[in-house]
Coordinates of C-alpha atoms in Angstrom, one line a residue:
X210 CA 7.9 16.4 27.7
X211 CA 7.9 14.9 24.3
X212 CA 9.0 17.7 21.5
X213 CA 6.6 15.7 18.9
X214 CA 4.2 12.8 19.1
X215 CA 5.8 10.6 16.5
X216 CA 9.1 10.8 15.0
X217 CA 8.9 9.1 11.4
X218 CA 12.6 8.2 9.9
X219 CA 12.6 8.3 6.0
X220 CA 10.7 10.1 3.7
X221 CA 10.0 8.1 0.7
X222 CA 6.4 6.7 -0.2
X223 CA 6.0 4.8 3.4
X224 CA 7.9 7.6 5.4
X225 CA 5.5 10.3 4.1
X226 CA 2.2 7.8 4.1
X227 CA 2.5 7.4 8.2
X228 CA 3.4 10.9 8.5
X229 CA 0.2 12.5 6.1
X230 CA -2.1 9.4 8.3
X231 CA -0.9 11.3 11.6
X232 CA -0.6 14.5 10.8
X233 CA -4.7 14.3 8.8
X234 CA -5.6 13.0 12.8
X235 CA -4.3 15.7 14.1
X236 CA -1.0 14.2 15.6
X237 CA 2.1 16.4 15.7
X238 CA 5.1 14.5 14.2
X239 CA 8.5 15.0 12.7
X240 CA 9.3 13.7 9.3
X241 CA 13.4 13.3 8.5
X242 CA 14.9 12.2 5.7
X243 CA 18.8 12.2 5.1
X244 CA 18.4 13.2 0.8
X245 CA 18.7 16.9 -0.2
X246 CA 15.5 16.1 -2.3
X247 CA 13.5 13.5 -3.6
X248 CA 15.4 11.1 -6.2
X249 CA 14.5 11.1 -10.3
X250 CA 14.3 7.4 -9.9
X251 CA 11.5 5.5 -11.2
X252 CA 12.0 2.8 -9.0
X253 CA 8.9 1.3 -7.9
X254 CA 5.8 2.3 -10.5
X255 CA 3.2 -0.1 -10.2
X256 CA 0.1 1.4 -8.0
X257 CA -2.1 -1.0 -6.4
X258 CA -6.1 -0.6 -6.7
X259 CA -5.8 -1.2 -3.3
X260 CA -3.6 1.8 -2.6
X261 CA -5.6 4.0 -4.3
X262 CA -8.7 3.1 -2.2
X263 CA -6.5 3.7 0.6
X264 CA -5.6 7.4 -0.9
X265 CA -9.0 7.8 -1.8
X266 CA -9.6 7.8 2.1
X267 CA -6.5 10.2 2.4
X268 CA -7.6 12.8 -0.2
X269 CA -4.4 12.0 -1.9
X270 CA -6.2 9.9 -5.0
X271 CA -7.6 12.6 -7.2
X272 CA -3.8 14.1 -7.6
X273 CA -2.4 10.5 -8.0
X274 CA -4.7 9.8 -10.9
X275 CA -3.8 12.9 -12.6
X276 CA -0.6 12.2 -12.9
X277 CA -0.5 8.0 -13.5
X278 CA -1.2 6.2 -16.4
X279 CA -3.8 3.4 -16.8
X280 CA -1.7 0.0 -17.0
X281 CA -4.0 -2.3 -19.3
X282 CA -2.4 -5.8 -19.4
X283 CA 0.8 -7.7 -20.0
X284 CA 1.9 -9.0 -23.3
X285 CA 4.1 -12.0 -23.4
X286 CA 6.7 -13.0 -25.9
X287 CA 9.0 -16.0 -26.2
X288 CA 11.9 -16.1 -28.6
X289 CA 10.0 -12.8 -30.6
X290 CA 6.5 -14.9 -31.0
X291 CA 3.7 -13.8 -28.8
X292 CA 2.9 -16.3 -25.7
X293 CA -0.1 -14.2 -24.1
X294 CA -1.9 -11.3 -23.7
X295 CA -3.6 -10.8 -20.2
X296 CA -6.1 -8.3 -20.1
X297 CA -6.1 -6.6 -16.3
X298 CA -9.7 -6.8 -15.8
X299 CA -11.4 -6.4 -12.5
X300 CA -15.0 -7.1 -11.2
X301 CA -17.0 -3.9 -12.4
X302 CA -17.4 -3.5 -8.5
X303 CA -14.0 -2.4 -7.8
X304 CA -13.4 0.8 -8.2
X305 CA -9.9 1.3 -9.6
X306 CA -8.0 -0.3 -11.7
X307 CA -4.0 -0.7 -12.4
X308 CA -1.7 2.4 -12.5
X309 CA 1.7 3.1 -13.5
X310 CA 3.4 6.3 -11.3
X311 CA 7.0 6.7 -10.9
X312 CA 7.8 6.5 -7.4
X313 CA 9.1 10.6 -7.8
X314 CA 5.4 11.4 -8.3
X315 CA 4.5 9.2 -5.8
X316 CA 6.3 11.3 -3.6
X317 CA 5.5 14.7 -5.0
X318 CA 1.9 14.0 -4.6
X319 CA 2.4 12.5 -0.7
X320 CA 4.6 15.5 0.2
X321 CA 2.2 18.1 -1.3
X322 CA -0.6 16.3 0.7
X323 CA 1.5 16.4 3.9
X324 CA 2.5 20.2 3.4
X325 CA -1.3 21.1 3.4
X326 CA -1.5 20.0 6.5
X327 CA 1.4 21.8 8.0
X328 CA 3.9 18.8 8.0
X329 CA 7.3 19.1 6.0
X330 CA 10.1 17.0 5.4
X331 CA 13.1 18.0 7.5
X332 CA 15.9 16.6 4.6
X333 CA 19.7 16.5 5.1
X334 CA 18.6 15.3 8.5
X335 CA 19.4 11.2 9.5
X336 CA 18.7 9.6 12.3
X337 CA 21.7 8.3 14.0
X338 CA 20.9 6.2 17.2
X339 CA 17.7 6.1 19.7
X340 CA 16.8 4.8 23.2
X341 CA 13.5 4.1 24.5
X342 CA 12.2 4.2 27.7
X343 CA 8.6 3.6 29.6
X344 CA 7.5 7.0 28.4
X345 CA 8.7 6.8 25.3
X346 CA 11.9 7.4 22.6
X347 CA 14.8 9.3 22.6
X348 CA 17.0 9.8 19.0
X349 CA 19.9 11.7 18.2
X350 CA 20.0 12.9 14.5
X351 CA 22.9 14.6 12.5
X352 CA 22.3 17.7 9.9
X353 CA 24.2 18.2 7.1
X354 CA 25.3 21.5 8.3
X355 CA 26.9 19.4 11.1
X356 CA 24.5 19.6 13.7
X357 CA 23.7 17.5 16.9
X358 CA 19.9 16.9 17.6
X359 CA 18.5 15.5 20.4
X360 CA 14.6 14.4 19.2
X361 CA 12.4 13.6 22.2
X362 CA 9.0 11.6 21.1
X363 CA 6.2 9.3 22.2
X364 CA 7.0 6.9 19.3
X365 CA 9.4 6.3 16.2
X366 CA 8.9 4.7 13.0
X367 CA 11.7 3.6 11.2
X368 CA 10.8 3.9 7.1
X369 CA 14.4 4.3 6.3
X370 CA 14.8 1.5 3.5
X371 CA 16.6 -1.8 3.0
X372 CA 19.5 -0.3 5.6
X373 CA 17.1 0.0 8.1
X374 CA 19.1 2.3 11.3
X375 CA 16.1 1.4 12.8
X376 CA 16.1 -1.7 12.1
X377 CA 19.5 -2.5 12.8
X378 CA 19.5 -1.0 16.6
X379 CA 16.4 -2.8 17.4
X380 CA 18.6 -5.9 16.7
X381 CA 15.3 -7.7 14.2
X382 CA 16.7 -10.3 12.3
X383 CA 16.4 -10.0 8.8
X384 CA 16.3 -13.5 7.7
X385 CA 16.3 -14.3 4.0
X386 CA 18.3 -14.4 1.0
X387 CA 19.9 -12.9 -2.1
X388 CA 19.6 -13.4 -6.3
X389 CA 23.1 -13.2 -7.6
X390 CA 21.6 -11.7 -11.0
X391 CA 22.1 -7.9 -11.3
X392 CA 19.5 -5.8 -13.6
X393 CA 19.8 -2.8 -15.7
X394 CA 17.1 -0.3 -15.2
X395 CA 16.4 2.9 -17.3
X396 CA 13.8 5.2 -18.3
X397 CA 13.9 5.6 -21.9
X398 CA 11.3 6.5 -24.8
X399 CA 10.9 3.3 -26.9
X400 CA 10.2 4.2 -30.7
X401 CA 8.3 0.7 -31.4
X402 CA 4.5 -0.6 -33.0
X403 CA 3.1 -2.1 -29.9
X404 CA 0.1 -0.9 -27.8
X405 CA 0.2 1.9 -25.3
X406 CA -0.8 0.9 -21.5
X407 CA 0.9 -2.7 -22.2
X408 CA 3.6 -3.7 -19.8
X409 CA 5.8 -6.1 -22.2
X410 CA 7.8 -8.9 -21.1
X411 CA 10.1 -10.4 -23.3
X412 CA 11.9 -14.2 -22.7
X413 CA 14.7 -15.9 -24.2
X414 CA 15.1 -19.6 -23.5
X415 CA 18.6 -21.6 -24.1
X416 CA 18.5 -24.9 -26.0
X417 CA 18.2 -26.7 -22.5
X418 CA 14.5 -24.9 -22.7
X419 CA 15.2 -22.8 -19.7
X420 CA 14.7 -18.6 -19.7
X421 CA 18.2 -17.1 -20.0
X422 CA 17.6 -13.9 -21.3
X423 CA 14.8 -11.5 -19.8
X424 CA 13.8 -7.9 -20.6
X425 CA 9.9 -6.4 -18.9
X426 CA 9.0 -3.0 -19.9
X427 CA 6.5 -0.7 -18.3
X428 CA 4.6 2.5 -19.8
X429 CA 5.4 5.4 -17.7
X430 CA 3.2 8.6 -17.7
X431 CA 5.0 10.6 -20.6
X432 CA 5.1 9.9 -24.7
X433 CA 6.1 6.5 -25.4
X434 CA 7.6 6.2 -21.8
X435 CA 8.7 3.2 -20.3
X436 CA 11.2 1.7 -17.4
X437 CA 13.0 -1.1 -18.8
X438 CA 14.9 -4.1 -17.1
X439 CA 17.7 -6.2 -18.1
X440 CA 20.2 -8.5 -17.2
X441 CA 23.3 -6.5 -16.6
X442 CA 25.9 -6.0 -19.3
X443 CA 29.1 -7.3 -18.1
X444 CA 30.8 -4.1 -17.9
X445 CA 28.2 -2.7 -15.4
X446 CA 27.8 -5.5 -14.0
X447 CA 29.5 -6.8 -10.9
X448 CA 29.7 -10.5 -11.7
X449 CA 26.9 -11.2 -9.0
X450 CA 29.1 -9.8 -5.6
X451 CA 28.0 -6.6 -4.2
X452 CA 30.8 -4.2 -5.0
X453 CA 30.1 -2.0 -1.9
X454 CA 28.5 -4.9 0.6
X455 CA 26.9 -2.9 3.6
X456 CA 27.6 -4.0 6.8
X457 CA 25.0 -6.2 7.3
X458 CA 25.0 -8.2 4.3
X459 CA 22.0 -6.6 2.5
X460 CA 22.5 -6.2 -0.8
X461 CA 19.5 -4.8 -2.4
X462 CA 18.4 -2.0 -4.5
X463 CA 19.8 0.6 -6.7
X464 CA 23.5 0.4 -7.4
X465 CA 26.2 3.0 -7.2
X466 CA 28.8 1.2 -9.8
X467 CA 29.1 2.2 -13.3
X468 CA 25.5 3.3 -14.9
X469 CA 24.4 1.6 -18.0
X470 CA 24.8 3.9 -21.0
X471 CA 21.8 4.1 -23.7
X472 CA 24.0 1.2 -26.2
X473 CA 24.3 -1.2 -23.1
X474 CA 20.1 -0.8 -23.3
X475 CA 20.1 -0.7 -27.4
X476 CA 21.8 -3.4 -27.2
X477 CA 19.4 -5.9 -25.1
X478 CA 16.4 -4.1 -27.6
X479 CA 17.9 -5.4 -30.6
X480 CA 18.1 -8.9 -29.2
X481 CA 14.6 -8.9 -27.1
X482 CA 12.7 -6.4 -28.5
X483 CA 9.5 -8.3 -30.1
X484 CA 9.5 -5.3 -32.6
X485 CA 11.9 -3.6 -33.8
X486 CA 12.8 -0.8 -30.9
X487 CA 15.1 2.4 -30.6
X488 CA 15.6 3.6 -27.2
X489 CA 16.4 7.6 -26.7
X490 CA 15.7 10.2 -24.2
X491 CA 16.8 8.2 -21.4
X492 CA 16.2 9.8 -18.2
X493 CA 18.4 7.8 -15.7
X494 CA 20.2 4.4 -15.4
X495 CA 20.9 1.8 -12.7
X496 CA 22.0 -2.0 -11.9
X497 CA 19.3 -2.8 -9.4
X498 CA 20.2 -6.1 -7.1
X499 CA 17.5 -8.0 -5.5
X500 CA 17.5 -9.4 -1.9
X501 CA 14.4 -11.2 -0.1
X502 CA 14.4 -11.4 3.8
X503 CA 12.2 -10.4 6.4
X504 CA 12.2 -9.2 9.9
X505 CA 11.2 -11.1 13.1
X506 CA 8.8 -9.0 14.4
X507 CA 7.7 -5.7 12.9
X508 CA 7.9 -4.0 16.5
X509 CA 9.9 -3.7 19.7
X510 CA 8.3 -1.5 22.6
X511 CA 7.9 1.5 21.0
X512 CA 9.4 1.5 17.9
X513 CA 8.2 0.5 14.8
X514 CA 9.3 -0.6 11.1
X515 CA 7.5 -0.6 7.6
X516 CA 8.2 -0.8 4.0
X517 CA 11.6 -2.0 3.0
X518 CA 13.0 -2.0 6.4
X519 CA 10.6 -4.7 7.0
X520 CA 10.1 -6.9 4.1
X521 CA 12.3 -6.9 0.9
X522 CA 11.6 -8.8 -2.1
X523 CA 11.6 -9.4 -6.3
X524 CA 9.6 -6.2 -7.4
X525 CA 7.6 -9.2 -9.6
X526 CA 4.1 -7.6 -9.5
X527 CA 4.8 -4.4 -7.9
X528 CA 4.5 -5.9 -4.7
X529 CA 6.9 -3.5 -2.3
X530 CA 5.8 -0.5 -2.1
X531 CA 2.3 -0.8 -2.1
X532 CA 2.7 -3.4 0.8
X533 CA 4.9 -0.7 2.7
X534 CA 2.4 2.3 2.2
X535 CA -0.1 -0.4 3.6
X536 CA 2.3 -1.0 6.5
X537 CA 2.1 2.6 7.2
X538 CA -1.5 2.9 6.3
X539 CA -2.4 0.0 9.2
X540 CA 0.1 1.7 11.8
X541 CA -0.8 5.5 11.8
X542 CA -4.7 5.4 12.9
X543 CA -3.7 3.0 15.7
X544 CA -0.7 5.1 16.8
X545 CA -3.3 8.2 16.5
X546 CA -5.7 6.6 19.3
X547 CA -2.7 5.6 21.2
X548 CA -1.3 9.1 21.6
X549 CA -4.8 10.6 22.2
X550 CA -4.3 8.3 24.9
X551 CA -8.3 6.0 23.5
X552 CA -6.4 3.3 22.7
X553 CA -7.0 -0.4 24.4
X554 CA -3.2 -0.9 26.0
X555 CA -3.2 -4.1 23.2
X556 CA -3.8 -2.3 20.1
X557 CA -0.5 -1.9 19.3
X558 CA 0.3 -5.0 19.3
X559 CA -1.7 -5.7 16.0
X560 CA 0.4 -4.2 13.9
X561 CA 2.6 -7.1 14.1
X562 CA -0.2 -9.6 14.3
X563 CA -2.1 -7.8 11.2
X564 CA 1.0 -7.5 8.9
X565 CA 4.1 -9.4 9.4
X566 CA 1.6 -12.3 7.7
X567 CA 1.3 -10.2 5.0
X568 CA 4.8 -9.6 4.4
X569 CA 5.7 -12.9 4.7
X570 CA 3.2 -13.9 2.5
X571 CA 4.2 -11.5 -0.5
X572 CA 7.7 -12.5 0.1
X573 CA 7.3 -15.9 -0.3
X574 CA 4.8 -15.0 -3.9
X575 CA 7.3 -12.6 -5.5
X576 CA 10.2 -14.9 -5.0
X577 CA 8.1 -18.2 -6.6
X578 CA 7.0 -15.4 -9.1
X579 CA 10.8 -14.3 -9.8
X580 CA 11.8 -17.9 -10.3
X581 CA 8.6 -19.8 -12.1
X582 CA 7.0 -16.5 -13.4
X583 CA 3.4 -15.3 -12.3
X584 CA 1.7 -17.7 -14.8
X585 CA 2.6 -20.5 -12.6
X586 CA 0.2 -19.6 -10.1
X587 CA -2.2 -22.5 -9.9
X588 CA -5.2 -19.8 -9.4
X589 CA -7.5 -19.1 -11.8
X590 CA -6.2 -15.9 -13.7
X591 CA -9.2 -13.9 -11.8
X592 CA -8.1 -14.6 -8.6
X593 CA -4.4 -14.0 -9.4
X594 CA -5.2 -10.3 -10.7
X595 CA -7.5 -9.7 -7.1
X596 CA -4.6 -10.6 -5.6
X597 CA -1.7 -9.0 -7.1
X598 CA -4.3 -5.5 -6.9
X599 CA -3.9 -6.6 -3.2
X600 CA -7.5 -6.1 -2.7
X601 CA -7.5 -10.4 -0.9
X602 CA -5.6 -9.3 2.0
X603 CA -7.6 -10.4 4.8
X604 CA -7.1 -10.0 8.8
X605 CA -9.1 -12.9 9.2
X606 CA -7.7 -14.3 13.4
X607 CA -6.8 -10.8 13.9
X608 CA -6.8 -10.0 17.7
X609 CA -9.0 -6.9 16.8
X610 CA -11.9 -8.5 14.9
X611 CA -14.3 -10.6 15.9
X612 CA -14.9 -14.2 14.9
X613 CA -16.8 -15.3 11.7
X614 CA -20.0 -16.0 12.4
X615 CA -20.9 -18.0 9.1
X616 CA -22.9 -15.5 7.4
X617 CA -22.0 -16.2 3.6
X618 CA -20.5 -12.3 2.8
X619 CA -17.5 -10.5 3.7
X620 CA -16.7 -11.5 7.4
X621 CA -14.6 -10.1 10.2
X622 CA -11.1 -8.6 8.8
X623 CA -12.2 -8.9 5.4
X624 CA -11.4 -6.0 3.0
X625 CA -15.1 -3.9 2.9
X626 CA -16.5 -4.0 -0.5
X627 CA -17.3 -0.8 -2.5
X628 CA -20.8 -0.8 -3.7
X629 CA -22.8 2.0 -5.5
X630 CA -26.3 3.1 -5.8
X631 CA -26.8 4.7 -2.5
X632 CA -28.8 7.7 -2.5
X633 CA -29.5 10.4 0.3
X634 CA -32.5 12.1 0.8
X635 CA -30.7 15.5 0.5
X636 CA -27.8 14.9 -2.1
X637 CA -29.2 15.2 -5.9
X638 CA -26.7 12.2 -7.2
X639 CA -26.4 8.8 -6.3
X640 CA -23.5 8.0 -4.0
X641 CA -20.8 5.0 -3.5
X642 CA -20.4 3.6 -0.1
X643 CA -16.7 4.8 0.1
X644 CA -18.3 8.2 -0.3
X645 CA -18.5 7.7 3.3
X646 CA -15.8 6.5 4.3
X647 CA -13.4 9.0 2.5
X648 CA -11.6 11.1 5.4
X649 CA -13.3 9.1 8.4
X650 CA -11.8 7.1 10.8
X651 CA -14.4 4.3 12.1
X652 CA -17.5 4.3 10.4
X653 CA -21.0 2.2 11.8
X654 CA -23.4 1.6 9.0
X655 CA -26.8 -0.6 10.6
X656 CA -28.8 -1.8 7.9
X657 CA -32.4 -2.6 7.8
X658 CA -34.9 -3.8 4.9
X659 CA -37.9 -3.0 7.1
X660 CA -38.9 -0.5 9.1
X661 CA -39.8 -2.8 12.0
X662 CA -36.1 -3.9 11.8
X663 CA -35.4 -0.4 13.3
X664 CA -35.7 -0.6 16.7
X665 CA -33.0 0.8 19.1
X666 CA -30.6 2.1 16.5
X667 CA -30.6 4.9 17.4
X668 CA -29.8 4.0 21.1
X669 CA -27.1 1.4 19.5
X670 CA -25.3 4.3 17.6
X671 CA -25.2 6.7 21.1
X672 CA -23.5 3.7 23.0
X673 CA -21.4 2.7 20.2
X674 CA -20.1 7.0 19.5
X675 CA -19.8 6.6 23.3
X676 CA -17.4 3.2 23.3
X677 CA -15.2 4.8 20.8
X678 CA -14.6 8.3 22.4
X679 CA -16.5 10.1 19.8
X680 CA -14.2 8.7 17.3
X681 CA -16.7 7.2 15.4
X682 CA -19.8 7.8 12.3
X683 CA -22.6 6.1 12.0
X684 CA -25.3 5.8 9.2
X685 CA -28.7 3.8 9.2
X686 CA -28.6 1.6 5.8
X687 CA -31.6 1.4 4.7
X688 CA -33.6 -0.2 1.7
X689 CA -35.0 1.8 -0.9
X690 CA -38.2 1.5 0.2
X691 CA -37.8 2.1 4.3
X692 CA -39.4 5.3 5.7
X693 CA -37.0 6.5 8.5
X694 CA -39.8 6.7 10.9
X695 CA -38.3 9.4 12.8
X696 CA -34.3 8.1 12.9
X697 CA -32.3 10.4 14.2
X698 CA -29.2 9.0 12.8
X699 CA -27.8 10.0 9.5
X700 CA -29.8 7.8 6.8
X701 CA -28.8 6.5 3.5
X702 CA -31.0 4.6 1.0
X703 CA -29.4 1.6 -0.6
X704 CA -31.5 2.3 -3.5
X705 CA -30.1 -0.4 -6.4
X706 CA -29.5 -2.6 -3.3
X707 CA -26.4 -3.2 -4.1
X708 CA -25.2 -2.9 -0.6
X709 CA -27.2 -5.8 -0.1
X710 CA -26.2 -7.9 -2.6
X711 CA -22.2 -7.3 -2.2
X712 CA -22.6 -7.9 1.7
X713 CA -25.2 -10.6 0.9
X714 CA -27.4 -9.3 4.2
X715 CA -31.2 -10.1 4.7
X716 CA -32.7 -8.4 7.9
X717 CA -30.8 -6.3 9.9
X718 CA -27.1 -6.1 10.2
X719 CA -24.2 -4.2 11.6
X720 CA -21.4 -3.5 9.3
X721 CA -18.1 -1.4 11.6
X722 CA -15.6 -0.7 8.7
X723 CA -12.4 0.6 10.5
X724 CA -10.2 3.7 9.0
X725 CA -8.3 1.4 7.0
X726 CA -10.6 0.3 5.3
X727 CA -11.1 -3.5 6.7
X728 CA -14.2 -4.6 9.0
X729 CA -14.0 -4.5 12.5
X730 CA -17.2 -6.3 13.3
X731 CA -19.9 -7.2 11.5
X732 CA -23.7 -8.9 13.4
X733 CA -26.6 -10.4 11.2
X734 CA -28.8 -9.6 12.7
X735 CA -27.9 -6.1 14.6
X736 CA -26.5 -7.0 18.2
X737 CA -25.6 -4.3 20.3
X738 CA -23.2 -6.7 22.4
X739 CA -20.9 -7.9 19.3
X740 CA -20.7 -4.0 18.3
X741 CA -19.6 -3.0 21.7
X742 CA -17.2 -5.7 21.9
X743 CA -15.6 -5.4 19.0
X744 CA -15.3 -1.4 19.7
X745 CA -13.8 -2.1 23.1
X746 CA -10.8 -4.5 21.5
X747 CA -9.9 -1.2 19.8
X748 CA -11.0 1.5 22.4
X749 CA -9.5 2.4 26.0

C-alpha cells in the first residue's frame, strides 16, 4: 500500500508546478523540499507567454499577473551609443505578452495555489536515496529534526535542481559543459533616465572588436527595480574554478563565496551604464556560474526528472525555468491518468519522447545565444520573439498524436491557437476559446459551418466521453449563423469566425486539444475513427 500517489522532490517553481497539476486532478502526493523557506533570490524572472497560458489553465494566472511587471523590449548599447531597440510585440492573437516575476513570487503564488487545494510543502525534509520496484518507489528522506522516513509511492519526481539526488541514483548522464566566466548578480534600485519595462543590455568591445565587458539589466516588479549581471569583480570572483566543486562536476548556479558588495556593482555602472546610474537598496548579491548539459533520458521505470535536474543552460532568454514548469506541466496530467489506473501502458513513455527534444533544443539556442548573442539568429525578428515566448514548441512525431494530414492550419502536436469572438447562447459576453479550456483536462470541440455538416455528433461525442473514461468535454463549434437543430451537446457560436480563420477549417472538423494545451488529433472533415484513435493512444 502506497502512503501517497506521487512523491515530488523539490519545491521550487517545477517542484510545486507537478505537485499543484496533481493535486487540481485529484491525485494525493507529497511535496519535500530540504529549505526552511523559500529563498529572496531573484534568480530566474523572465515569464514566458507560454507559461502563463499554461497557468491560465491552472488558475494560477490571475495572481501571477498581479504581481509581475510587463517587460516591453530590450535596448542595446555598444561602447555607451545605442545599437537597437526591439519592441516585444506579439501577433494580437496571443494572448499574453512578456513578464518579469522574481522567481520568490513565482513561488509564493504556486504554493498559495497548491495550499488551496490541501497540498503543503513538507520543508526541512530531503530525499536521501530510493528504490523502485514493479509496483512502484520506495525513498528514504531525512528531517531536520533528525528523523528517518521511509516514503512509500506509486511514482517520484525528482525537481531537486542542478544536483539532482534523483538524478544522480538513476545513474542519467549529464553530458555537457561549463563557461569558465562567473557573473555578479544583484537586485538593486537603479536611479537612471531610461524607460521603465526595458530590459537593458549593455556591451563593451576590446580593440580586437570582440565583447569583453557585459552588464543586462531587467525591471523587476518594485520602483525602479532591476536584477543586474556582471562579470565578477576579481575579489568575488573565483578565477573561473568552482571553489566548492560538487561531486559530480556540476558547477552551476548561485555561488556560496564572498557576495558582491553594492561598490563591486557601482563600479561595473560607472563603466557600462549607458546613462549615468547609482545603484542603492540592494536586496541580495551572488556570483552565478553557468553550466550546459543534459540528461540521457528524462525517465527510468518509474521515476522521473524535470527542470534543472534535467536540462541546464545560459539563462539567455529566460529559457530554464519556463522549460522546467513545462516539463512538469507535460508530466502531471499523464501521471494523473496513470494512477487512476485510464492510462494506455505507453503513455508514459512520452514524456521522454515529447520533451527531451525540447530541452535539447533550448540547450543548444541559449548556448549559441550566450556566445554570438540573440541577434545572430538568422530568423526573422518575428519568429525569434514566438519562439523565445516558447509558444513554437511543437510535438510534431509525437507517439501520442496523429499524423499530419496536410490540412494548411495548426496540425497534430501543434500548440492550439487562442482565438476570440465566441459567443454562447446563454453567456451575455463574448468568450475566448481558452475560456474553455481553463481547468479542463481533454477538451473535443467538432466544428460545422452548416447545419447539414451536423450529423452524428452527438453520437461522436458519447463514444469519444466513452474512449476517454469520462475524462473528457466536448463542444459543437459552430458558425454564427448554424441553428443547433436539436444538438444535445454543449454549443458555442464562433460568431467573428475567428475560430475559423486561426484553424483555417472549411466544413466540418474535429479539433481534441489535450490538458496541456497541444492537439491531440485534429480530422477535416469530422471522422469518428481518427478521433477514437487518437483517444485510445492516450486512454487504457
Amino acid at each position: 500500500m502506497a502512503d501517497t500517489h506521487v512523491l515530488v522532490a523539490g519545491a521550487g517553481p517545477v517542484g510545486l508546478t507537478a505537485a499543484l497539476e496533481l493535486a487540481r486532478r485529484g491525485v494525493d502526493c507529497r511535496l519535500i523540499d530540504r529549505l526552511p523557506k523559500r529563498l529572496p533570490h531573484a534568480k530566474a524572472v523572465g515569464v514566458q507567454p507560454r507559461t502563463l497560458e499554461i497557468w491560465e489553465r491552472s488558475g494560477v494566472v490571475r495572481a501571477a499577473l498581479d504581481a509581475a511587471v510587463p517587460l516591453r523590449g530590450q535596448l542595446v548599447y555598444v561602447d555607451g551609443a545605442e545599437q537597437a531597440r526591439v519592441e516585444l510585440a506579439l501577433p494580437p492573437q496571443v494572448p499574453y505578452g512578456f513578464a518579469a516575476l522574481p522567481q520568490y513570487e513565482t513561488e509564493r503564488v504556486l504554493e498559495e495555489r497548491l495550499a488551496r487545494h490541501g497540498t503543503r510543502i513538507e520543508r526541512e525534509t530531503e530525499l536521501v536515496s530510493f528504490a523502485q520496484d514493479a509496483d512502484g518507489v520506495t525513498s528514504r528522506l531525512t528531517t531536520a529534526a533528525g528523523a528517518d522516513l521511509e516514503v512509500r509511492s506509486r511514482f517520484l519526481v525528482g525537481c531537486d535542481g542542478a544536483h539532482s539526488v534523483v538524478r544522480k541514483q538513476l545513474g542519467l548522464s549529464f553530458e555537457g559543459g561549463a563557461f569558465h566566466e562567473e557573473y555578479m548578480l544583484a537586485d538593486v534600485e537603479l536611479d537612471w533616465d531610461l524607460p521603465a519595462g526595458y530590459t537593458v543590455r549593455s556591451m563593451h568591445r576590446g580593440a580586437d572588436g570582440t565583447v569583453d565587458a557585459l552588464l543586462v539589466c531587467i525591471p523587476l516588479p518594485g520602483r525602479s527595480r532591476y536584477r543586474v549581471s556582471m562579470p565578477a569583480a576579481p575579489e568575488v570572483s573565483g578565477g573561473g574554478q568552482p571553489r566548492s566543486a560538487p561531486a559530480v562536476g556540476v558547477s552551476h548556479g548561485l555561488d556560496s563565496g564572498p557576495l558582491p558588495r553594492i561598490e563591486h556593482i557601482q563600479e561595473v555602472l560607472d563603466r557600462l551604464s549607458p546613462r549615468p546610474a547609482v545603484a542603492t537598496a540592494m536586496r541580495w548579491s551572488s556570483v552565478f556560474r553557468i553550466s550546459h548539459r543534459i540528461v540521457d533520458r528524462y525517465a527510468d521505470g518509474r521515476v522521473f526528472v524535470a527542470g534543472d535536474a534535467a536540462h541546464i543552460h545560459p539563462p539567455t532568454g529566460a529559457q530554464g525555468m519556463n522549460t522546467g514548469i513545462q516539463d512538469a506541466h507535460n508530466l502531471a496530467w499523464k501521471l494523473a491518468l496513470a494512477v487512476k489506473g485510464i492510462a494506455h501502458p505507453a503513455l508514459l513513455d512520452s514524456y521522454d519522447a515529447e520533451r527531451r527534444p525540447v530541452g535539447e533544443e533550448v540547450v543548444g539556442r541559449t548556448v549559441r545565444h550566450a556566445a554570438q548573442g540573440v541577434q545572430s539568429d538568422p530568423d526573422d525578428l518575428a519568429t525569434v520573439l514566438m519562439r523565445e515566448a516558447q509558444l513554437l514548441i511543437s510535438y510534431r512525431g509525437s507517439p501520442l498524436v496523429a499524423a499530419a494530414a496536410g490540412h494548411p492550419g495548426p496540425a497534430p502536436g501543434d500548440r492550439a491557437p487562442d482565438c476570440g469572438g465566441l459567443r454562447d447562447p446563454i453567456a451575455a459576453h463574448p468568450l475566448r476559446l481558452y475560456d474553455l479550456l481553463r481547468d479542463r483536462d481533454h477538451v473535443l470541440l467538432l466544428y460545422a459551418d452548416a447545419a447539414d455538416r451536423l450529423t452524428a455528433f452527438d453520437e461522436l461525442a458519447h463514444a469519444a466521453r466513452d474512449a476517454a473514461r469520462g475524462e473528457l468535454i466536448c463542444y459543437g463549434l459552430l458558425a454564427a449563423d448554424v441553428e443547433a437543430s436539436g444538438l444535445l451537446l454543449p454549443v458555442i457560436h464562433d460568431d467573428a469566425a475567428d475560430f475559423r480563420r486561426a484553424y483555417r477549417t472549411e466544413g466540418s472538423a474535429a479539433v481534441l486539444i489535450r490538458p496541456d494545451g497541444y492537439i491531440g488529433v485534429r480530422t477535416d472533415p469530422v471522422g469518428r475513427t481518427d478521433v477514437l484513435c487518437g483517444l485510445a493512444r492516450v486512454f487504457a
